[in-house]
Amino acid sequence: MFNSDGSRQGKEFQVNSNENMDQLAPRTCELSNGDFMICWDDLDNNDDKSYFKYFLSTPLLHSLYSFSLQFPLYDETLYSTTVDFEWKKASQVHLNFQWELEYTLYLDHSEEFNNPQKYSGICDTTYSLKNLTPGQSYFWKVLAKNIEGDSLWSSESFGFYVSPAANIKDDQILKPETYILYPNFPNPFNPTTMISYQLPIISDVELSIYDILGHHVTTLVNNRQNAGYYQVEWDASGFASGVYFLKLEAANFKATQKMLLTK
């Protein structure tokens, strides 16, 4: 919407979303200061009334306030490849126009955000992403920006893990095609981390942890397991910080992953 001199008043506006109401004769009225009103008649319940809504011509200046991430939380394991991200508002006042405050969602496999995907122009505090990769860790944060060009990062960045079994229904047979030992999540961790692996056939499984010198520390799994996806949590509360190695042996398959315990 634009005013008489061609200046933009806003990207969009909505008076009412109820399509069943008898709202007639919409009209606009521009005031001398550039503000404007939208007026309409309402015949709902055979009661003739007139309504109006007032719009400011100049966007309000919004100081940015510290805001937090809501979902997904840190260390959360998700069982869907569609994720609905949520965060708090970065403003404590009502917005006159949606575009007065926009957000950019940053998503990366690295906690350092070396090569993030950016989803910009978000005018809400929610954003949905589809087709995330099962068996992968993701880290996310949000940048808020107002019309003055001021920007502010979310008060934290969170990491989450998409389960290898994401989007597989309970009535489906969980039979992967190959053996895989996934990287633990989170990593680095303190004091717990989640370990995921998959088996294509019934196998004798040994899942063990070794320190940096190659000494055996503990065995998490040592039994026969059916084909499927598995998760094991390691609580390293009683162990010293440092580098550890996770080793999976199943049939003729062997794999290792490096882990870092920080305290």
PDB file of C-alpha atoms in Angstrom:
ATOM      1  CA  MET A   1       0.000   0.000   0.000  1.00  0.00           C
ATOM      2  CA  PHE A   2       1.243   3.498  -0.900  1.00  0.00           C
ATOM      3  CA  ASN A   3       0.110   7.013   0.005  1.00  0.00           C
ATOM      4  CA  SER A   4      -0.622   9.865  -2.417  1.00  0.00           C
ATOM      5  CA  ASP A   5       3.034  10.857  -2.908  1.00  0.00           C
ATOM      6  CA  GLY A   6       4.069   7.285  -3.706  1.00  0.00           C
ATOM      7  CA  SER A   7       5.691   6.471  -0.364  1.00  0.00           C
ATOM      8  CA  ARG A   8       5.237   2.917   0.835  1.00  0.00           C
ATOM      9  CA  GLN A   9       2.953   2.546   3.839  1.00  0.00           C
ATOM     10  CA  GLY A  10       3.362  -1.195   4.247  1.00  0.00           C
ATOM     11  CA  LYS A  11       3.634  -4.463   2.394  1.00  0.00           C
ATOM     12  CA  GLU A  12       0.175  -5.655   3.314  1.00  0.00           C
ATOM     13  CA  PHE A  13      -2.717  -5.119   5.670  1.00  0.00           C
ATOM     14  CA  GLN A  14      -5.707  -7.106   6.802  1.00  0.00           C
ATOM     15  CA  VAL A  15      -8.845  -5.785   8.430  1.00  0.00           C
ATOM     16  CA  ASN A  16     -10.516  -9.100   9.162  1.00  0.00           C
ATOM     17  CA  SER A  17      -9.867 -12.715   8.195  1.00  0.00           C
ATOM     18  CA  ASN A  18     -13.465 -13.895   8.671  1.00  0.00           C
ATOM     19  CA  GLU A  19     -14.890 -14.428   5.174  1.00  0.00           C
ATOM     20  CA  ASN A  20     -18.407 -15.123   6.467  1.00  0.00           C
ATOM     21  CA  MET A  21     -19.035 -11.634   7.841  1.00  0.00           C
ATOM     22  CA  ASP A  22     -21.080  -9.095   5.819  1.00  0.00           C
ATOM     23  CA  GLN A  23     -18.475  -6.378   5.481  1.00  0.00           C
ATOM     24  CA  LEU A  24     -19.261  -3.870   2.723  1.00  0.00           C
ATOM     25  CA  ALA A  25     -18.055  -0.651   1.110  1.00  0.00           C
ATOM     26  CA  PRO A  26     -14.385  -0.625   2.145  1.00  0.00           C
ATOM     27  CA  ARG A  27     -12.772   2.794   1.742  1.00  0.00           C
ATOM     28  CA  THR A  28      -9.661   4.654   2.816  1.00  0.00           C
ATOM     29  CA  CYS A  29      -9.254   8.102   4.309  1.00  0.00           C
ATOM     30  CA  GLU A  30      -5.848   9.794   4.294  1.00  0.00           C
ATOM     31  CA  LEU A  31      -5.148  12.326   7.040  1.00  0.00           C
ATOM     32  CA  SER A  32      -3.079  15.507   6.749  1.00  0.00           C
ATOM     33  CA  ASN A  33      -0.145  13.984   8.654  1.00  0.00           C
ATOM     34  CA  GLY A  34       0.068  11.066   6.231  1.00  0.00           C
ATOM     35  CA  ASP A  35      -1.650   8.546   8.492  1.00  0.00           C
ATOM     36  CA  PHE A  36      -4.688   6.833   7.041  1.00  0.00           C
ATOM     37  CA  MET A  37      -7.788   4.930   8.074  1.00  0.00           C
ATOM     38  CA  ILE A  38      -9.616   2.022   6.486  1.00  0.00           C
ATOM     39  CA  CYS A  39     -13.393   2.171   6.974  1.00  0.00           C
ATOM     40  CA  TRP A  40     -16.091  -0.378   6.219  1.00  0.00           C
ATOM     41  CA  ASP A  41     -19.744  -1.130   6.914  1.00  0.00           C
ATOM     42  CA  ASP A  42     -20.798  -4.270   8.736  1.00  0.00           C
ATOM     43  CA  LEU A  43     -24.275  -5.782   8.378  1.00  0.00           C
ATOM     44  CA  ASP A  44     -23.692  -8.777  10.619  1.00  0.00           C
ATOM     45  CA  ASN A  45     -26.897  -9.933  12.394  1.00  0.00           C
ATOM     46  CA  ASN A  46     -28.805  -7.275  10.428  1.00  0.00           C
ATOM     47  CA  ASP A  47     -27.203  -4.618  12.613  1.00  0.00           C
ATOM     48  CA  ASP A  48     -25.785  -1.828  10.437  1.00  0.00           C
ATOM     49  CA  LYS A  49     -22.543  -0.483  11.911  1.00  0.00           C
ATOM     50  CA  SER A  50     -19.441   1.258  10.621  1.00  0.00           C
ATOM     51  CA  TYR A  51     -15.903   0.410  11.674  1.00  0.00           C
ATOM     52  CA  PHE A  52     -12.459   1.793  11.010  1.00  0.00           C
ATOM     53  CA  LYS A  53      -8.836   0.860  11.636  1.00  0.00           C
ATOM     54  CA  TYR A  54      -6.063   3.418  12.010  1.00  0.00           C
ATOM     55  CA  PHE A  55      -2.648   3.005  10.325  1.00  0.00           C
ATOM     56  CA  LEU A  56       0.449   5.123  10.938  1.00  0.00           C
ATOM     57  CA  SER A  57       2.263   6.475   7.892  1.00  0.00           C
ATOM     58  CA  THR A  58       5.680   6.299   9.547  1.00  0.00           C
ATOM     59  CA  PRO A  59       6.990   2.975  10.871  1.00  0.00           C
ATOM     60  CA  LEU A  60       7.677   2.916  14.587  1.00  0.00           C
ATOM     61  CA  LEU A  61      11.285   2.695  15.679  1.00  0.00           C
ATOM     62  CA  HIS A  62      11.888  -0.462  17.653  1.00  0.00           C
ATOM     63  CA  SER A  63      14.752  -0.986  20.041  1.00  0.00           C
ATOM     64  CA  LEU A  64      15.888  -4.588  19.931  1.00  0.00           C
ATOM     65  CA  TYR A  65      15.675  -6.636  23.109  1.00  0.00           C
ATOM     66  CA  SER A  66      17.406  -9.855  24.040  1.00  0.00           C
ATOM     67  CA  PHE A  67      15.419 -12.841  22.804  1.00  0.00           C
ATOM     68  CA  SER A  68      15.776 -16.581  23.233  1.00  0.00           C
ATOM     69  CA  LEU A  69      15.269 -19.685  21.112  1.00  0.00           C
ATOM     70  CA  GLN A  70      12.306 -21.903  21.990  1.00  0.00           C
ATOM     71  CA  PHE A  71      12.345 -24.991  19.733  1.00  0.00           C
ATOM     72  CA  PRO A  72      14.124 -27.215  19.011  1.00  0.00           C
ATOM     73  CA  LEU A  73      16.034 -27.077  22.264  1.00  0.00           C
ATOM     74  CA  TYR A  74      19.710 -27.847  22.750  1.00  0.00           C
ATOM     75  CA  ASP A  75      20.614 -31.559  22.600  1.00  0.00           C
ATOM     76  CA  GLU A  76      17.095 -32.454  21.441  1.00  0.00           C
ATOM     77  CA  THR A  77      16.588 -35.548  19.268  1.00  0.00           C
ATOM     78  CA  LEU A  78      13.865 -35.148  16.641  1.00  0.00           C
ATOM     79  CA  TYR A  79      11.992 -37.942  14.912  1.00  0.00           C
ATOM     80  CA  SER A  80      10.748 -35.930  11.948  1.00  0.00           C
ATOM     81  CA  THR A  81      12.598 -34.393   9.004  1.00  0.00           C
ATOM     82  CA  THR A  82      10.232 -31.395   9.179  1.00  0.00           C
ATOM     83  CA  VAL A  83      11.144 -28.935  11.927  1.00  0.00           C
ATOM     84  CA  ASP A  84       9.080 -25.964  13.129  1.00  0.00           C
ATOM     85  CA  PHE A  85      11.581 -23.493  14.575  1.00  0.00           C
ATOM     86  CA  GLU A  86      10.317 -21.104  17.256  1.00  0.00           C
ATOM     87  CA  TRP A  87      11.871 -18.153  19.089  1.00  0.00           C
ATOM     88  CA  LYS A  88      10.821 -15.207  21.243  1.00  0.00           C
ATOM     89  CA  LYS A  89      10.163 -11.700  19.904  1.00  0.00           C
ATOM     90  CA  ALA A  90      13.049  -9.232  19.758  1.00  0.00           C
ATOM     91  CA  SER A  91      10.696  -6.297  20.404  1.00  0.00           C
ATOM     92  CA  GLN A  92       8.561  -5.425  23.409  1.00  0.00           C
ATOM     93  CA  VAL A  93       6.119  -3.150  21.574  1.00  0.00           C
ATOM     94  CA  HIS A  94       3.396  -3.741  19.008  1.00  0.00           C
ATOM     95  CA  LEU A  95       4.515  -3.608  15.369  1.00  0.00           C
ATOM     96  CA  ASN A  96       2.642  -1.240  13.095  1.00  0.00           C
ATOM     97  CA  PHE A  97       3.895  -3.097   9.998  1.00  0.00           C
ATOM     98  CA  GLN A  98       5.293  -6.626   9.856  1.00  0.00           C
ATOM     99  CA  TRP A  99       8.364  -5.546   7.923  1.00  0.00           C
ATOM    100  CA  GLU A 100       9.489  -3.196  10.710  1.00  0.00           C
ATOM    101  CA  LEU A 101      11.253  -6.153  12.310  1.00  0.00           C
ATOM    102  CA  GLU A 102      12.603  -9.118  10.363  1.00  0.00           C
ATOM    103  CA  TYR A 103      14.495 -12.249  11.337  1.00  0.00           C
ATOM    104  CA  THR A 104      17.070 -14.428   9.599  1.00  0.00           C
ATOM    105  CA  LEU A 105      17.398 -18.088  10.576  1.00  0.00           C
ATOM    106  CA  TYR A 106      20.913 -19.547  10.383  1.00  0.00           C
ATOM    107  CA  LEU A 107      21.303 -23.343  10.082  1.00  0.00           C
ATOM    108  CA  ASP A 108      24.560 -25.294   9.888  1.00  0.00           C
ATOM    109  CA  HIS A 109      26.063 -28.698  10.611  1.00  0.00           C
ATOM    110  CA  SER A 110      28.906 -26.932  12.426  1.00  0.00           C
ATOM    111  CA  GLU A 111      28.628 -25.231  15.797  1.00  0.00           C
ATOM    112  CA  GLU A 112      30.957 -22.529  14.437  1.00  0.00           C
ATOM    113  CA  PHE A 113      28.503 -21.736  11.585  1.00  0.00           C
ATOM    114  CA  ASN A 114      31.291 -21.812   9.006  1.00  0.00           C
ATOM    115  CA  ASN A 115      28.928 -22.364   6.060  1.00  0.00           C
ATOM    116  CA  PRO A 116      25.378 -21.707   7.245  1.00  0.00           C
ATOM    117  CA  GLN A 117      22.184 -21.793   5.248  1.00  0.00           C
ATOM    118  CA  LYS A 118      20.336 -18.499   5.707  1.00  0.00           C
ATOM    119  CA  TYR A 119      16.568 -18.032   5.609  1.00  0.00           C
ATOM    120  CA  SER A 120      15.887 -14.292   5.614  1.00  0.00           C
ATOM    121  CA  GLY A 121      12.890 -11.981   5.468  1.00  0.00           C
ATOM    122  CA  ILE A 122      11.009 -13.803   8.237  1.00  0.00           C
ATOM    123  CA  CYS A 123       8.412 -11.511   9.829  1.00  0.00           C
ATOM    124  CA  ASP A 124       7.149 -14.034  12.378  1.00  0.00           C
ATOM    125  CA  THR A 125       8.757 -15.886  15.282  1.00  0.00           C
ATOM    126  CA  THR A 126       8.239 -19.293  13.671  1.00  0.00           C
ATOM    127  CA  TYR A 127       9.661 -20.885  10.540  1.00  0.00           C
ATOM    128  CA  SER A 128       9.220 -24.387   9.130  1.00  0.00           C
ATOM    129  CA  LEU A 129      11.865 -26.361   7.240  1.00  0.00           C
ATOM    130  CA  LYS A 130      11.305 -29.679   5.484  1.00  0.00           C
ATOM    131  CA  ASN A 131      13.527 -32.516   4.295  1.00  0.00           C
ATOM    132  CA  LEU A 132      16.273 -32.308   6.906  1.00  0.00           C
ATOM    133  CA  THR A 133      18.670 -35.238   6.698  1.00  0.00           C
ATOM    134  CA  PRO A 134      18.172 -38.170   9.113  1.00  0.00           C
ATOM    135  CA  GLY A 135      21.238 -39.066  11.134  1.00  0.00           C
ATOM    136  CA  GLN A 136      22.608 -35.510  11.018  1.00  0.00           C
ATOM    137  CA  SER A 137      23.309 -32.889  13.661  1.00  0.00           C
ATOM    138  CA  TYR A 138      22.198 -29.299  13.108  1.00  0.00           C
ATOM    139  CA  PHE A 139      22.935 -26.030  14.871  1.00  0.00           C
ATOM    140  CA  TRP A 140      20.742 -22.943  14.621  1.00  0.00           C
ATOM    141  CA  LYS A 141      20.507 -19.326  15.713  1.00  0.00           C
ATOM    142  CA  VAL A 142      18.458 -16.270  14.718  1.00  0.00           C
ATOM    143  CA  LEU A 143      19.407 -12.698  13.803  1.00  0.00           C
ATOM    144  CA  ALA A 144      16.850  -9.908  14.361  1.00  0.00           C
ATOM    145  CA  LYS A 145      17.036  -6.660  12.367  1.00  0.00           C
ATOM    146  CA  ASN A 146      14.909  -3.500  12.604  1.00  0.00           C
ATOM    147  CA  ILE A 147      14.211  -0.812   9.986  1.00  0.00           C
ATOM    148  CA  GLU A 148      17.082   1.329  11.299  1.00  0.00           C
ATOM    149  CA  GLY A 149      19.524  -1.420  10.370  1.00  0.00           C
ATOM    150  CA  ASP A 150      20.256  -2.408  13.973  1.00  0.00           C
ATOM    151  CA  SER A 151      20.715  -6.133  14.454  1.00  0.00           C
ATOM    152  CA  LEU A 152      20.843  -8.506  17.414  1.00  0.00           C
ATOM    153  CA  TRP A 153      21.615 -12.225  17.685  1.00  0.00           C
ATOM    154  CA  SER A 154      19.500 -14.601  19.718  1.00  0.00           C
ATOM    155  CA  SER A 155      20.858 -15.008  23.247  1.00  0.00           C
ATOM    156  CA  GLU A 156      22.054 -18.527  22.416  1.00  0.00           C
ATOM    157  CA  SER A 157      22.549 -21.000  19.591  1.00  0.00           C
ATOM    158  CA  PHE A 158      21.090 -24.490  19.896  1.00  0.00           C
ATOM    159  CA  GLY A 159      21.988 -27.841  18.397  1.00  0.00           C
ATOM    160  CA  PHE A 160      19.677 -30.761  17.689  1.00  0.00           C
ATOM    161  CA  TYR A 161      19.878 -34.206  16.135  1.00  0.00           C
ATOM    162  CA  VAL A 162      17.583 -35.729  13.508  1.00  0.00           C
ATOM    163  CA  SER A 163      17.200 -39.422  14.303  1.00  0.00           C
ATOM    164  CA  PRO A 164      18.144 -41.951  11.594  1.00  0.00           C
ATOM    165  CA  ALA A 165      14.630 -43.337  12.074  1.00  0.00           C
ATOM    166  CA  ALA A 166      12.975 -39.956  11.407  1.00  0.00           C
ATOM    167  CA  ASN A 167       9.641 -40.178   9.557  1.00  0.00           C
ATOM    168  CA  ILE A 168       9.560 -43.992   9.748  1.00  0.00           C
ATOM    169  CA  LYS A 169       6.155 -45.115  10.967  1.00  0.00           C
ATOM    170  CA  ASP A 170       5.786 -47.594  13.803  1.00  0.00           C
ATOM    171  CA  ASP A 171       4.157 -50.171  11.543  1.00  0.00           C
ATOM    172  CA  GLN A 172       7.062 -50.131   9.087  1.00  0.00           C
ATOM    173  CA  ILE A 173       9.890 -52.650   9.427  1.00  0.00           C
ATOM    174  CA  LEU A 174      13.077 -50.835  10.377  1.00  0.00           C
ATOM    175  CA  LYS A 175      15.617 -52.480   8.083  1.00  0.00           C
ATOM    176  CA  PRO A 176      18.489 -50.261   6.971  1.00  0.00           C
ATOM    177  CA  GLU A 177      20.480 -51.259   3.911  1.00  0.00           C
ATOM    178  CA  THR A 178      23.960 -50.850   5.425  1.00  0.00           C
ATOM    179  CA  TYR A 179      25.864 -50.724   8.702  1.00  0.00           C
ATOM    180  CA  ILE A 180      26.471 -47.174   9.920  1.00  0.00           C
ATOM    181  CA  LEU A 181      27.927 -45.729  13.111  1.00  0.00           C
ATOM    182  CA  TYR A 182      26.792 -42.111  13.281  1.00  0.00           C
ATOM    183  CA  PRO A 183      28.739 -39.298  14.973  1.00  0.00           C
ATOM    184  CA  ASN A 184      27.666 -38.879  18.576  1.00  0.00           C
ATOM    185  CA  PHE A 185      25.582 -35.848  19.505  1.00  0.00           C
ATOM    186  CA  PRO A 186      26.366 -33.478  21.032  1.00  0.00           C
ATOM    187  CA  ASN A 187      30.095 -33.453  20.403  1.00  0.00           C
ATOM    188  CA  PRO A 188      31.853 -31.958  22.353  1.00  0.00           C
ATOM    189  CA  PHE A 189      29.677 -33.003  25.292  1.00  0.00           C
ATOM    190  CA  ASN A 190      29.394 -32.809  29.072  1.00  0.00           C
ATOM    191  CA  PRO A 191      28.569 -35.193  30.587  1.00  0.00           C
ATOM    192  CA  THR A 192      26.162 -37.164  28.355  1.00  0.00           C
ATOM    193  CA  THR A 193      26.048 -37.829  24.627  1.00  0.00           C
ATOM    194  CA  MET A 194      23.789 -39.845  22.347  1.00  0.00           C
ATOM    195  CA  ILE A 195      25.237 -42.574  20.103  1.00  0.00           C
ATOM    196  CA  SER A 196      23.288 -43.872  17.099  1.00  0.00           C
ATOM    197  CA  TYR A 197      23.944 -46.783  14.763  1.00  0.00           C
ATOM    198  CA  GLN A 198      22.074 -49.005  12.339  1.00  0.00           C
ATOM    199  CA  LEU A 199      22.184 -52.689  11.451  1.00  0.00           C
ATOM    200  CA  PRO A 200      20.955 -54.155   8.131  1.00  0.00           C
ATOM    201  CA  ILE A 201      20.725 -57.724   9.488  1.00  0.00           C
ATOM    202  CA  ILE A 202      20.680 -59.500  12.832  1.00  0.00           C
ATOM    203  CA  SER A 203      24.198 -59.145  14.235  1.00  0.00           C
ATOM    204  CA  ASP A 204      26.399 -59.722  17.254  1.00  0.00           C
ATOM    205  CA  VAL A 205      27.094 -56.148  18.334  1.00  0.00           C
ATOM    206  CA  GLU A 206      29.851 -54.742  20.512  1.00  0.00           C
ATOM    207  CA  LEU A 207      29.891 -50.999  21.135  1.00  0.00           C
ATOM    208  CA  SER A 208      32.877 -49.910  23.213  1.00  0.00           C
ATOM    209  CA  ILE A 209      34.733 -46.762  24.207  1.00  0.00           C
ATOM    210  CA  TYR A 210      38.508 -46.273  24.360  1.00  0.00           C
ATOM    211  CA  ASP A 211      40.663 -43.428  25.644  1.00  0.00           C
ATOM    212  CA  ILE A 212      43.261 -41.612  23.550  1.00  0.00           C
ATOM    213  CA  LEU A 213      45.921 -44.174  24.539  1.00  0.00           C
ATOM    214  CA  GLY A 214      43.806 -47.025  23.223  1.00  0.00           C
ATOM    215  CA  HIS A 215      42.851 -48.362  26.649  1.00  0.00           C
ATOM    216  CA  HIS A 216      39.388 -49.871  26.917  1.00  0.00           C
ATOM    217  CA  VAL A 217      37.152 -47.612  29.036  1.00  0.00           C
ATOM    218  CA  THR A 218      33.705 -49.190  28.949  1.00  0.00           C
ATOM    219  CA  THR A 219      31.394 -51.358  26.874  1.00  0.00           C
ATOM    220  CA  LEU A 220      27.945 -49.952  26.141  1.00  0.00           C
ATOM    221  CA  VAL A 221      26.508 -52.834  24.097  1.00  0.00           C
ATOM    222  CA  ASN A 222      27.547 -56.479  23.896  1.00  0.00           C
ATOM    223  CA  ASN A 223      24.738 -58.675  22.610  1.00  0.00           C
ATOM    224  CA  ARG A 224      22.877 -59.876  19.517  1.00  0.00           C
ATOM    225  CA  GLN A 225      20.501 -57.344  17.974  1.00  0.00           C
ATOM    226  CA  ASN A 226      17.945 -57.430  15.187  1.00  0.00           C
ATOM    227  CA  ALA A 227      18.166 -55.250  12.091  1.00  0.00           C
ATOM    228  CA  GLY A 228      17.132 -51.683  12.843  1.00  0.00           C
ATOM    229  CA  TYR A 229      18.125 -48.310  14.228  1.00  0.00           C
ATOM    230  CA  TYR A 230      19.571 -47.993  17.731  1.00  0.00           C
ATOM    231  CA  GLN A 231      20.455 -45.217  20.154  1.00  0.00           C
ATOM    232  CA  VAL A 232      22.569 -45.490  23.291  1.00  0.00           C
ATOM    233  CA  GLU A 233      23.352 -42.736  25.779  1.00  0.00           C
ATOM    234  CA  TRP A 234      26.786 -42.572  27.375  1.00  0.00           C
ATOM    235  CA  ASP A 235      26.989 -40.807  30.719  1.00  0.00           C
ATOM    236  CA  ALA A 236      30.631 -39.844  31.198  1.00  0.00           C
ATOM    237  CA  SER A 237      30.167 -38.222  34.609  1.00  0.00           C
ATOM    238  CA  GLY A 238      32.843 -40.430  36.159  1.00  0.00           C
ATOM    239  CA  PHE A 239      35.434 -39.921  33.425  1.00  0.00           C
ATOM    240  CA  ALA A 240      38.108 -37.288  32.904  1.00  0.00           C
ATOM    241  CA  SER A 241      37.756 -34.738  30.137  1.00  0.00           C
ATOM    242  CA  GLY A 242      39.602 -35.476  26.925  1.00  0.00           C
ATOM    243  CA  VAL A 243      39.421 -37.354  23.634  1.00  0.00           C
ATOM    244  CA  TYR A 244      37.696 -40.732  23.467  1.00  0.00           C
ATOM    245  CA  PHE A 245      37.035 -43.127  20.617  1.00  0.00           C
ATOM    246  CA  LEU A 246      33.784 -44.946  19.998  1.00  0.00           C
ATOM    247  CA  LYS A 247      34.122 -48.332  18.281  1.00  0.00           C
ATOM    248  CA  LEU A 248      31.336 -50.419  16.767  1.00  0.00           C
ATOM    249  CA  GLU A 249      31.876 -54.049  15.739  1.00  0.00           C
ATOM    250  CA  ALA A 250      29.005 -55.967  14.130  1.00  0.00           C
ATOM    251  CA  ALA A 251      29.573 -59.091  12.023  1.00  0.00           C
ATOM    252  CA  ASN A 252      32.447 -58.088   9.700  1.00  0.00           C
ATOM    253  CA  PHE A 253      31.761 -54.374  10.074  1.00  0.00           C
ATOM    254  CA  LYS A 254      34.007 -52.080  12.119  1.00  0.00           C
ATOM    255  CA  ALA A 255      33.780 -48.310  12.544  1.00  0.00           C
ATOM    256  CA  THR A 256      35.048 -45.642  14.931  1.00  0.00           C
ATOM    257  CA  GLN A 257      34.060 -42.091  15.847  1.00  0.00           C
ATOM    258  CA  LYS A 258      36.065 -39.483  17.752  1.00  0.00           C
ATOM    259  CA  MET A 259      34.420 -37.887  20.794  1.00  0.00           C
ATOM    260  CA  LEU A 260      35.459 -34.961  22.990  1.00  0.00           C
ATOM    261  CA  LEU A 261      34.414 -34.810  26.642  1.00  0.00           C
ATOM    262  CA  THR A 262      34.731 -31.322  28.141  1.00  0.00           C
ATOM    263  CA  LYS A 263      34.305 -30.463  31.822  1.00  0.00           C
TER     264      LYS A 263
END
